[in-house]
Tab-separated table of C-alpha atoms in Angstrom:
chain	number	residue	atom	x	y	z
A	1	UNK	CA	131.478	92.202	97.042
A	2	UNK	CA	128.398	94.622	96.512
A	3	UNK	CA	128.032	97.822	98.510
A	4	UNK	CA	125.166	99.427	100.054
A	5	UNK	CA	125.755	103.000	101.459
A	6	UNK	CA	123.152	104.910	103.760
A	7	UNK	CA	123.254	108.588	104.404
A	8	UNK	CA	123.232	110.113	106.839
A	9	UNK	CA	125.250	107.873	108.963
A	10	UNK	CA	123.976	109.682	111.805
A	11	UNK	CA	121.374	112.422	112.444
A	12	UNK	CA	119.904	114.274	115.243
A	13	UNK	CA	116.526	115.917	115.057
A	14	UNK	CA	113.926	117.553	117.260
A	15	UNK	CA	110.773	116.091	118.018
A	16	UNK	CA	108.329	117.083	115.249
A	17	UNK	CA	110.340	117.307	112.320
A	18	UNK	CA	110.942	115.050	109.494
A	19	UNK	CA	113.944	113.021	108.372
A	20	UNK	CA	115.090	111.272	105.489
A	21	UNK	CA	117.390	108.585	105.374
A	22	UNK	CA	118.803	107.397	101.934
A	23	UNK	CA	119.959	103.746	100.865
A	24	UNK	CA	122.002	103.295	97.815
A	25	UNK	CA	123.229	100.108	95.939
A	26	UNK	CA	126.343	101.351	94.829
A	27	UNK	CA	127.584	98.820	91.885
A	28	UNK	CA	124.398	96.826	91.306
A	29	UNK	CA	120.778	97.069	90.803
A	30	UNK	CA	118.093	96.462	93.340
A	31	UNK	CA	114.690	96.012	92.571
A	32	UNK	CA	113.947	95.245	96.240
A	33	UNK	CA	115.194	97.047	99.339
A	34	UNK	CA	114.400	96.386	102.943
A	35	UNK	CA	114.300	98.703	105.883
A	36	UNK	CA	115.249	97.395	109.239
A	37	UNK	CA	114.956	99.002	112.504
A	38	UNK	CA	117.193	98.075	115.433
A	39	UNK	CA	116.895	99.174	118.977
A	40	UNK	CA	120.049	99.025	121.687
A	41	UNK	CA	120.787	95.547	122.335
A	42	UNK	CA	117.656	93.823	120.362
A	43	UNK	CA	117.790	92.304	116.798
A	44	UNK	CA	116.698	93.708	113.620
A	45	UNK	CA	113.300	93.974	113.090
A	46	UNK	CA	111.978	94.433	109.552
A	47	UNK	CA	109.780	97.372	109.114
A	48	UNK	CA	109.223	97.268	104.942
A	49	UNK	CA	110.020	95.861	101.595
A	50	UNK	CA	110.493	98.818	99.271
A	51	UNK	CA	109.893	97.738	95.809
A	52	UNK	CA	110.899	99.605	92.916
A	53	UNK	CA	108.187	101.600	90.839
A	54	UNK	CA	105.657	100.380	93.276
A	55	UNK	CA	104.431	100.665	96.852
A	56	UNK	CA	106.306	99.567	99.707
A	57	UNK	CA	104.983	96.701	101.546
A	58	UNK	CA	104.992	97.074	105.508
A	59	UNK	CA	105.251	94.846	108.278
A	60	UNK	CA	102.353	94.752	110.639
A	61	UNK	CA	102.465	97.321	113.137
A	62	UNK	CA	104.630	99.659	110.987
A	63	UNK	CA	102.491	103.017	110.450
A	64	UNK	CA	102.906	103.567	106.379
A	65	UNK	CA	101.994	107.033	107.161
A	66	UNK	CA	104.637	107.888	109.534
A	67	UNK	CA	107.603	105.962	107.658
A	68	UNK	CA	107.341	106.947	104.327
A	69	UNK	CA	109.344	104.758	101.620
A	70	UNK	CA	110.161	105.645	98.165
A	71	UNK	CA	112.018	103.433	95.567
A	72	UNK	CA	112.480	105.838	92.585
A	73	UNK	CA	115.201	104.244	91.015
A	74	UNK	CA	117.092	100.889	91.003
A	75	UNK	CA	119.786	102.025	93.204
A	76	UNK	CA	118.028	104.116	95.405
A	77	UNK	CA	115.468	103.928	98.175
A	78	UNK	CA	114.526	106.469	100.778
A	79	UNK	CA	112.722	106.179	104.049
A	80	UNK	CA	111.318	109.165	105.771
A	81	UNK	CA	110.430	109.277	109.470
A	82	UNK	CA	107.674	112.178	109.634
A	83	UNK	CA	106.728	113.844	112.738
A	84	UNK	CA	109.514	112.186	114.384
A	85	UNK	CA	109.020	111.384	118.202
A	86	UNK	CA	111.936	110.569	120.931
A	87	UNK	CA	110.270	106.996	120.756
A	88	UNK	CA	111.475	106.609	116.887
A	89	UNK	CA	115.113	107.068	118.100
A	90	UNK	CA	116.707	103.827	116.654
A	91	UNK	CA	119.231	102.449	114.344
A	92	UNK	CA	117.948	102.221	110.944
A	93	UNK	CA	119.173	99.736	108.439
A	94	UNK	CA	118.676	99.049	104.897
A	95	UNK	CA	119.567	96.082	102.752
A	96	UNK	CA	119.344	95.568	99.128
A	97	UNK	CA	118.590	92.384	97.588
A	98	UNK	CA	120.675	91.044	94.469
A	99	UNK	CA	119.985	87.617	93.401
A	100	UNK	CA	121.590	85.318	95.471
A	101	UNK	CA	122.415	87.232	98.614
A	102	UNK	CA	121.204	90.305	100.587
A	103	UNK	CA	123.449	92.967	101.319
A	104	UNK	CA	123.077	95.344	104.174
A	105	UNK	CA	124.145	99.304	104.728
A	106	UNK	CA	126.271	100.489	107.589
A	107	UNK	CA	122.896	101.880	109.185
A	108	UNK	CA	121.793	105.302	109.964
A	109	UNK	CA	121.636	106.249	114.005
A	110	UNK	CA	118.793	108.460	114.428
A	111	UNK	CA	118.319	110.564	117.659
A	112	UNK	CA	115.132	112.679	118.341
A	113	UNK	CA	115.332	115.083	120.992
B	1	UNK	CA	114.794	81.519	120.050
B	2	UNK	CA	113.253	83.940	117.447
B	3	UNK	CA	111.715	86.370	120.118
B	4	UNK	CA	113.322	89.660	120.451
B	5	UNK	CA	114.588	90.282	124.029
B	6	UNK	CA	116.072	93.008	125.860
B	7	UNK	CA	118.968	90.944	126.979
B	8	UNK	CA	121.019	89.405	124.596
B	9	UNK	CA	122.678	85.993	125.510
B	10	UNK	CA	126.568	86.425	126.174
B	11	UNK	CA	129.584	84.265	125.442
B	12	UNK	CA	133.003	85.003	126.725
B	13	UNK	CA	135.852	83.118	125.473
B	14	UNK	CA	139.809	83.383	125.430
B	15	UNK	CA	141.872	84.137	122.332
B	16	UNK	CA	142.648	80.922	120.467
B	17	UNK	CA	139.571	78.970	121.905
B	18	UNK	CA	136.743	77.767	119.826
B	19	UNK	CA	133.344	79.336	120.340
B	20	UNK	CA	129.996	77.901	119.819
B	21	UNK	CA	126.791	80.240	119.162
B	22	UNK	CA	123.443	78.898	119.102
B	23	UNK	CA	119.972	79.854	117.573
B	24	UNK	CA	116.747	78.172	117.593
B	25	UNK	CA	114.134	79.092	114.687
B	26	UNK	CA	110.557	78.796	114.733
B	27	UNK	CA	109.463	78.277	111.177
B	28	UNK	CA	109.785	74.756	109.951
B	29	UNK	CA	109.105	76.008	106.335
B	30	UNK	CA	112.301	78.017	106.399
B	31	UNK	CA	114.629	76.676	103.887
B	32	UNK	CA	117.696	79.229	103.996
B	33	UNK	CA	119.790	80.402	107.120
B	34	UNK	CA	122.531	82.800	107.159
B	35	UNK	CA	124.878	84.145	110.141
B	36	UNK	CA	125.769	87.455	110.109
B	37	UNK	CA	128.231	89.684	112.325
B	38	UNK	CA	127.318	92.931	113.559
B	39	UNK	CA	129.995	95.262	115.119
B	40	UNK	CA	129.168	98.265	117.113
B	41	UNK	CA	127.379	100.850	115.155
B	42	UNK	CA	127.309	98.881	112.010
B	43	UNK	CA	125.523	96.897	109.690
B	44	UNK	CA	125.636	93.288	109.596
B	45	UNK	CA	128.251	91.366	107.816
B	46	UNK	CA	127.500	88.177	106.009
B	47	UNK	CA	129.414	85.267	107.559
B	48	UNK	CA	128.198	82.066	106.136
B	49	UNK	CA	124.937	80.456	104.916
B	50	UNK	CA	123.241	77.156	104.540
B	51	UNK	CA	120.493	75.787	102.849
B	52	UNK	CA	117.773	73.515	104.466
B	53	UNK	CA	118.993	70.355	102.304
B	54	UNK	CA	122.205	70.611	104.169
B	55	UNK	CA	123.318	69.809	107.647
B	56	UNK	CA	126.647	71.194	107.791
B	57	UNK	CA	128.609	73.669	105.775
B	58	UNK	CA	132.035	74.885	106.357
B	59	UNK	CA	134.088	78.306	105.670
B	60	UNK	CA	137.238	79.689	106.699
B	61	UNK	CA	137.463	79.330	110.320
B	62	UNK	CA	133.568	79.176	110.747
B	63	UNK	CA	131.186	75.941	110.442
B	64	UNK	CA	127.398	76.059	110.442
B	65	UNK	CA	125.516	73.176	111.531
B	66	UNK	CA	121.657	73.062	110.955
B	67	UNK	CA	119.345	70.581	112.764
B	68	UNK	CA	115.978	70.827	111.451
B	69	UNK	CA	114.619	67.881	113.629
B	70	UNK	CA	114.848	70.445	116.720
B	71	UNK	CA	114.788	73.450	114.320
B	72	UNK	CA	118.396	74.675	115.560
B	73	UNK	CA	121.551	76.414	114.152
B	74	UNK	CA	125.079	76.682	115.354
B	75	UNK	CA	127.823	78.788	114.205
B	76	UNK	CA	131.045	77.313	115.269
B	77	UNK	CA	134.284	79.515	115.234
B	78	UNK	CA	137.984	78.112	115.432
B	79	UNK	CA	140.431	79.774	116.987
B	80	UNK	CA	138.673	82.739	118.101
B	81	UNK	CA	140.314	86.233	117.812
B	82	UNK	CA	139.783	89.590	119.490
B	83	UNK	CA	138.721	90.691	116.430
B	84	UNK	CA	135.705	88.227	116.281
B	85	UNK	CA	134.034	90.082	119.296
B	86	UNK	CA	130.762	91.130	118.139
B	87	UNK	CA	127.046	90.364	118.218
B	88	UNK	CA	126.285	87.528	115.957
B	89	UNK	CA	122.612	86.824	114.481
B	90	UNK	CA	121.192	84.202	112.538
B	91	UNK	CA	118.585	84.869	110.332
B	92	UNK	CA	116.282	82.538	108.222
B	93	UNK	CA	114.168	83.069	105.045
B	94	UNK	CA	111.195	80.658	103.952
B	95	UNK	CA	110.607	82.170	100.494
B	96	UNK	CA	111.062	78.739	98.770
B	97	UNK	CA	114.552	79.393	97.769
B	98	UNK	CA	113.262	81.658	94.687
B	99	UNK	CA	114.121	85.023	96.819
B	100	UNK	CA	116.147	85.298	99.707
B	101	UNK	CA	114.680	88.837	100.929
B	102	UNK	CA	112.662	89.354	103.666
B	103	UNK	CA	114.925	87.744	106.672
B	104	UNK	CA	113.760	87.008	109.947
B	105	UNK	CA	116.665	87.754	112.673
B	106	UNK	CA	117.053	85.678	115.535
B	107	UNK	CA	117.780	87.110	119.181
B	108	UNK	CA	121.645	87.725	118.800
B	109	UNK	CA	124.601	86.792	121.168
B	110	UNK	CA	127.110	88.861	122.172
B	111	UNK	CA	130.821	87.275	121.556
B	112	UNK	CA	133.572	88.763	123.702
B	113	UNK	CA	136.895	87.550	122.828
B	114	UNK	CA	139.537	88.281	125.665
B	115	UNK	CA	143.369	88.580	124.648
Protein backbone atom coordinates (compact mmCIF):
# COMPACT_ATOMS: atom_id res chain seq x y z
CA UNK A 1 0.00 0.00 0.00
CA UNK A 2 0.90 3.65 -0.18
CA UNK A 3 3.48 4.94 2.26
CA UNK A 4 3.64 8.26 4.05
CA UNK A 5 6.70 9.22 6.05
CA UNK A 6 7.31 11.91 8.63
CA UNK A 7 10.53 13.48 9.76
CA UNK A 8 11.63 13.73 12.45
CA UNK A 9 9.93 11.00 14.43
CA UNK A 10 10.81 12.70 17.69
CA UNK A 11 11.99 16.20 18.47
CA UNK A 12 12.72 18.08 21.65
CA UNK A 13 13.02 21.83 21.48
CA UNK A 14 13.26 24.73 23.86
CA UNK A 15 10.39 27.07 24.50
CA UNK A 16 10.37 29.96 22.05
CA UNK A 17 12.08 28.13 19.20
CA UNK A 18 10.50 26.89 15.97
CA UNK A 19 10.29 23.33 14.77
CA UNK A 20 9.63 22.03 11.27
CA UNK A 21 7.98 18.68 10.65
CA UNK A 22 7.99 17.09 7.19
CA UNK A 23 5.36 14.84 5.69
CA UNK A 24 6.16 12.97 2.49
CA UNK A 25 4.14 10.68 0.28
CA UNK A 26 6.72 8.20 -0.92
CA UNK A 27 5.08 6.42 -3.82
CA UNK A 28 2.20 8.59 -4.90
CA UNK A 29 1.36 12.22 -5.47
CA UNK A 30 -0.91 13.91 -3.00
CA UNK A 31 -2.59 17.17 -3.86
CA UNK A 32 -4.10 17.20 -0.40
CA UNK A 33 -2.49 16.40 2.90
CA UNK A 34 -3.89 16.78 6.39
CA UNK A 35 -2.28 17.62 9.70
CA UNK A 36 -3.64 16.26 12.96
CA UNK A 37 -2.66 16.75 16.56
CA UNK A 38 -3.13 14.11 19.22
CA UNK A 39 -2.68 14.68 22.94
CA UNK A 40 -2.05 11.70 25.25
CA UNK A 41 -5.02 9.38 25.57
CA UNK A 42 -7.09 11.52 23.27
CA UNK A 43 -8.34 11.27 19.74
CA UNK A 44 -6.89 12.85 16.62
CA UNK A 45 -7.96 16.41 16.02
CA UNK A 46 -7.69 17.86 12.54
CA UNK A 47 -5.62 21.02 12.50
CA UNK A 48 -5.51 21.95 8.85
CA UNK A 49 -5.83 20.84 5.27
CA UNK A 50 -2.72 21.36 3.19
CA UNK A 51 -3.31 21.98 -0.50
CA UNK A 52 -0.50 21.80 -3.02
CA UNK A 53 0.14 25.19 -4.56
CA UNK A 54 -2.32 27.10 -2.43
CA UNK A 55 -2.86 28.23 1.13
CA UNK A 56 -3.74 25.76 3.81
CA UNK A 57 -7.20 25.68 5.31
CA UNK A 58 -7.18 25.77 9.09
CA UNK A 59 -9.77 24.36 11.44
CA UNK A 60 -11.51 26.62 13.87
CA UNK A 61 -9.32 27.46 16.84
CA UNK A 62 -6.01 26.64 15.13
CA UNK A 63 -3.71 29.64 14.78
CA UNK A 64 -2.43 29.86 11.24
CA UNK A 65 0.44 32.14 12.21
CA UNK A 66 1.63 29.68 14.81
CA UNK A 67 1.28 26.53 12.74
CA UNK A 68 2.71 27.37 9.34
CA UNK A 69 1.95 24.90 6.58
CA UNK A 70 3.72 24.74 3.24
CA UNK A 71 2.73 22.25 0.55
CA UNK A 72 5.33 23.10 -2.06
CA UNK A 73 5.20 19.89 -4.05
CA UNK A 74 2.89 16.95 -4.66
CA UNK A 75 4.89 14.79 -2.30
CA UNK A 76 5.84 17.12 0.53
CA UNK A 77 4.01 19.17 3.11
CA UNK A 78 5.70 20.82 6.08
CA UNK A 79 4.29 21.99 9.37
CA UNK A 80 6.31 24.57 11.29
CA UNK A 81 5.43 25.18 14.91
CA UNK A 82 6.61 28.70 15.57
CA UNK A 83 7.56 30.05 18.98
CA UNK A 84 6.80 26.71 20.53
CA UNK A 85 5.52 26.49 24.09
CA UNK A 86 5.21 23.50 26.41
CA UNK A 87 1.48 23.31 25.67
CA UNK A 88 2.36 22.61 22.03
CA UNK A 89 3.92 19.32 23.12
CA UNK A 90 1.91 16.68 21.33
CA UNK A 91 1.92 13.93 18.73
CA UNK A 92 1.57 15.43 15.26
CA UNK A 93 0.31 13.16 12.52
CA UNK A 94 -0.01 13.88 8.84
CA UNK A 95 -2.01 12.06 6.22
CA UNK A 96 -1.98 12.14 2.46
CA UNK A 97 -5.05 11.72 0.38
CA UNK A 98 -4.99 9.53 -2.67
CA UNK A 99 -8.32 8.93 -4.41
CA UNK A 100 -10.09 6.24 -2.48
CA UNK A 101 -8.11 6.29 0.71
CA UNK A 102 -6.29 8.43 3.23
CA UNK A 103 -2.84 7.22 4.27
CA UNK A 104 -1.38 8.23 7.62
CA UNK A 105 2.20 8.93 8.54
CA UNK A 106 3.87 7.43 11.60
CA UNK A 107 3.61 10.64 13.60
CA UNK A 108 6.10 13.07 15.16
CA UNK A 109 6.41 13.38 18.91
CA UNK A 110 7.14 17.02 19.82
CA UNK A 111 8.30 17.88 23.31
CA UNK A 112 8.82 21.53 24.20
CA UNK A 113 10.87 22.15 27.32
CA UNK B 1 -19.59 9.45 21.05
CA UNK B 2 -17.79 12.05 18.96
CA UNK B 3 -16.65 14.19 21.86
CA UNK B 4 -13.01 13.96 22.75
CA UNK B 5 -12.53 12.88 26.33
CA UNK B 6 -9.57 12.55 28.61
CA UNK B 7 -10.32 8.94 29.52
CA UNK B 8 -10.68 6.54 26.65
CA UNK B 9 -13.08 3.62 27.14
CA UNK B 10 -11.28 0.35 27.67
CA UNK B 11 -12.06 -3.22 26.71
CA UNK B 12 -10.18 -6.19 28.10
CA UNK B 13 -10.60 -9.63 26.58
CA UNK B 14 -8.93 -13.00 26.68
CA UNK B 15 -7.03 -14.29 23.69
CA UNK B 16 -9.38 -16.17 21.41
CA UNK B 17 -12.48 -14.28 22.47
CA UNK B 18 -14.44 -12.08 20.11
CA UNK B 19 -14.25 -8.32 20.68
CA UNK B 20 -16.86 -5.70 19.92
CA UNK B 21 -15.88 -2.04 19.87
CA UNK B 22 -18.59 0.57 19.55
CA UNK B 23 -18.71 4.09 18.21
CA UNK B 24 -21.48 6.67 18.06
CA UNK B 25 -21.38 9.41 15.47
CA UNK B 26 -23.33 12.63 15.41
CA UNK B 27 -23.42 13.77 11.80
CA UNK B 28 -26.33 12.14 9.97
CA UNK B 29 -24.89 13.43 6.69
CA UNK B 30 -21.75 11.31 7.03
CA UNK B 31 -21.58 8.79 4.23
CA UNK B 32 -18.30 7.00 4.74
CA UNK B 33 -16.90 5.42 7.87
CA UNK B 34 -13.54 3.91 8.68
CA UNK B 35 -12.05 1.98 11.56
CA UNK B 36 -8.41 2.57 12.43
CA UNK B 37 -6.02 0.78 14.75
CA UNK B 38 -3.35 2.82 16.48
CA UNK B 39 -0.49 1.22 18.34
CA UNK B 40 1.46 3.21 20.90
CA UNK B 41 3.64 5.88 19.31
CA UNK B 42 2.46 5.14 15.78
CA UNK B 43 0.07 6.60 13.26
CA UNK B 44 -3.40 5.16 12.59
CA UNK B 45 -3.58 2.01 10.51
CA UNK B 46 -6.57 1.36 8.26
CA UNK B 47 -8.63 -1.68 9.23
CA UNK B 48 -11.90 -1.60 7.35
CA UNK B 49 -14.37 0.87 5.92
CA UNK B 50 -18.03 1.02 5.06
CA UNK B 51 -20.22 3.32 3.03
CA UNK B 52 -23.56 4.57 4.22
CA UNK B 53 -25.45 2.50 1.66
CA UNK B 54 -24.34 -0.66 3.46
CA UNK B 55 -25.05 -1.96 6.94
CA UNK B 56 -22.40 -4.66 7.16
CA UNK B 57 -19.01 -5.35 5.71
CA UNK B 58 -16.62 -8.15 6.46
CA UNK B 59 -12.88 -8.38 6.23
CA UNK B 60 -10.34 -10.82 7.50
CA UNK B 61 -11.34 -11.49 11.13
CA UNK B 62 -13.11 -8.14 11.27
CA UNK B 63 -16.68 -7.05 10.64
CA UNK B 64 -18.07 -3.52 10.65
CA UNK B 65 -21.74 -2.90 11.33
CA UNK B 66 -23.44 0.38 10.59
CA UNK B 67 -26.80 1.40 12.05
CA UNK B 68 -27.76 4.71 10.53
CA UNK B 69 -31.02 4.89 12.44
CA UNK B 70 -29.22 5.32 15.74
CA UNK B 71 -25.97 6.59 14.22
CA UNK B 72 -23.94 3.73 15.59
CA UNK B 73 -20.93 1.90 14.24
CA UNK B 74 -19.31 -1.21 15.62
CA UNK B 75 -16.17 -3.20 14.93
CA UNK B 76 -16.16 -6.90 15.65
CA UNK B 77 -12.86 -8.72 15.87
CA UNK B 78 -13.03 -12.50 15.79
CA UNK B 79 -10.59 -14.66 17.72
CA UNK B 80 -8.81 -11.68 19.21
CA UNK B 81 -5.04 -12.02 19.48
CA UNK B 82 -2.51 -10.21 21.69
CA UNK B 83 -1.30 -8.37 18.60
CA UNK B 84 -4.73 -6.78 18.34
CA UNK B 85 -4.06 -4.79 21.53
CA UNK B 86 -4.17 -1.13 20.53
CA UNK B 87 -6.42 1.92 20.49
CA UNK B 88 -9.24 1.69 17.96
CA UNK B 89 -10.80 4.77 16.41
CA UNK B 90 -13.79 5.19 14.21
CA UNK B 91 -13.74 8.05 11.74
CA UNK B 92 -16.42 9.58 9.57
CA UNK B 93 -16.47 11.58 6.39
CA UNK B 94 -19.30 13.52 4.85
CA UNK B 95 -17.90 14.82 1.59
CA UNK B 96 -20.63 13.35 -0.56
CA UNK B 97 -18.57 10.37 -1.52
CA UNK B 98 -16.33 12.37 -3.83
CA UNK B 99 -13.48 13.07 -1.47
CA UNK B 100 -12.45 11.01 1.49
CA UNK B 101 -10.27 13.48 3.26
CA UNK B 102 -11.04 15.63 6.28
CA UNK B 103 -12.03 12.87 8.62
CA UNK B 104 -13.65 13.39 12.00
CA UNK B 105 -12.33 10.92 14.52
CA UNK B 106 -14.28 9.39 17.36
CA UNK B 107 -13.16 9.08 20.94
CA UNK B 108 -11.25 5.83 20.66
CA UNK B 109 -11.29 2.60 22.66
CA UNK B 110 -8.31 0.90 24.26
CA UNK B 111 -8.38 -2.84 23.56
CA UNK B 112 -6.22 -5.06 25.74
CA UNK B 113 -5.92 -8.74 24.90
CA UNK B 114 -4.65 -11.03 27.63
CA UNK B 115 -2.82 -14.23 26.63
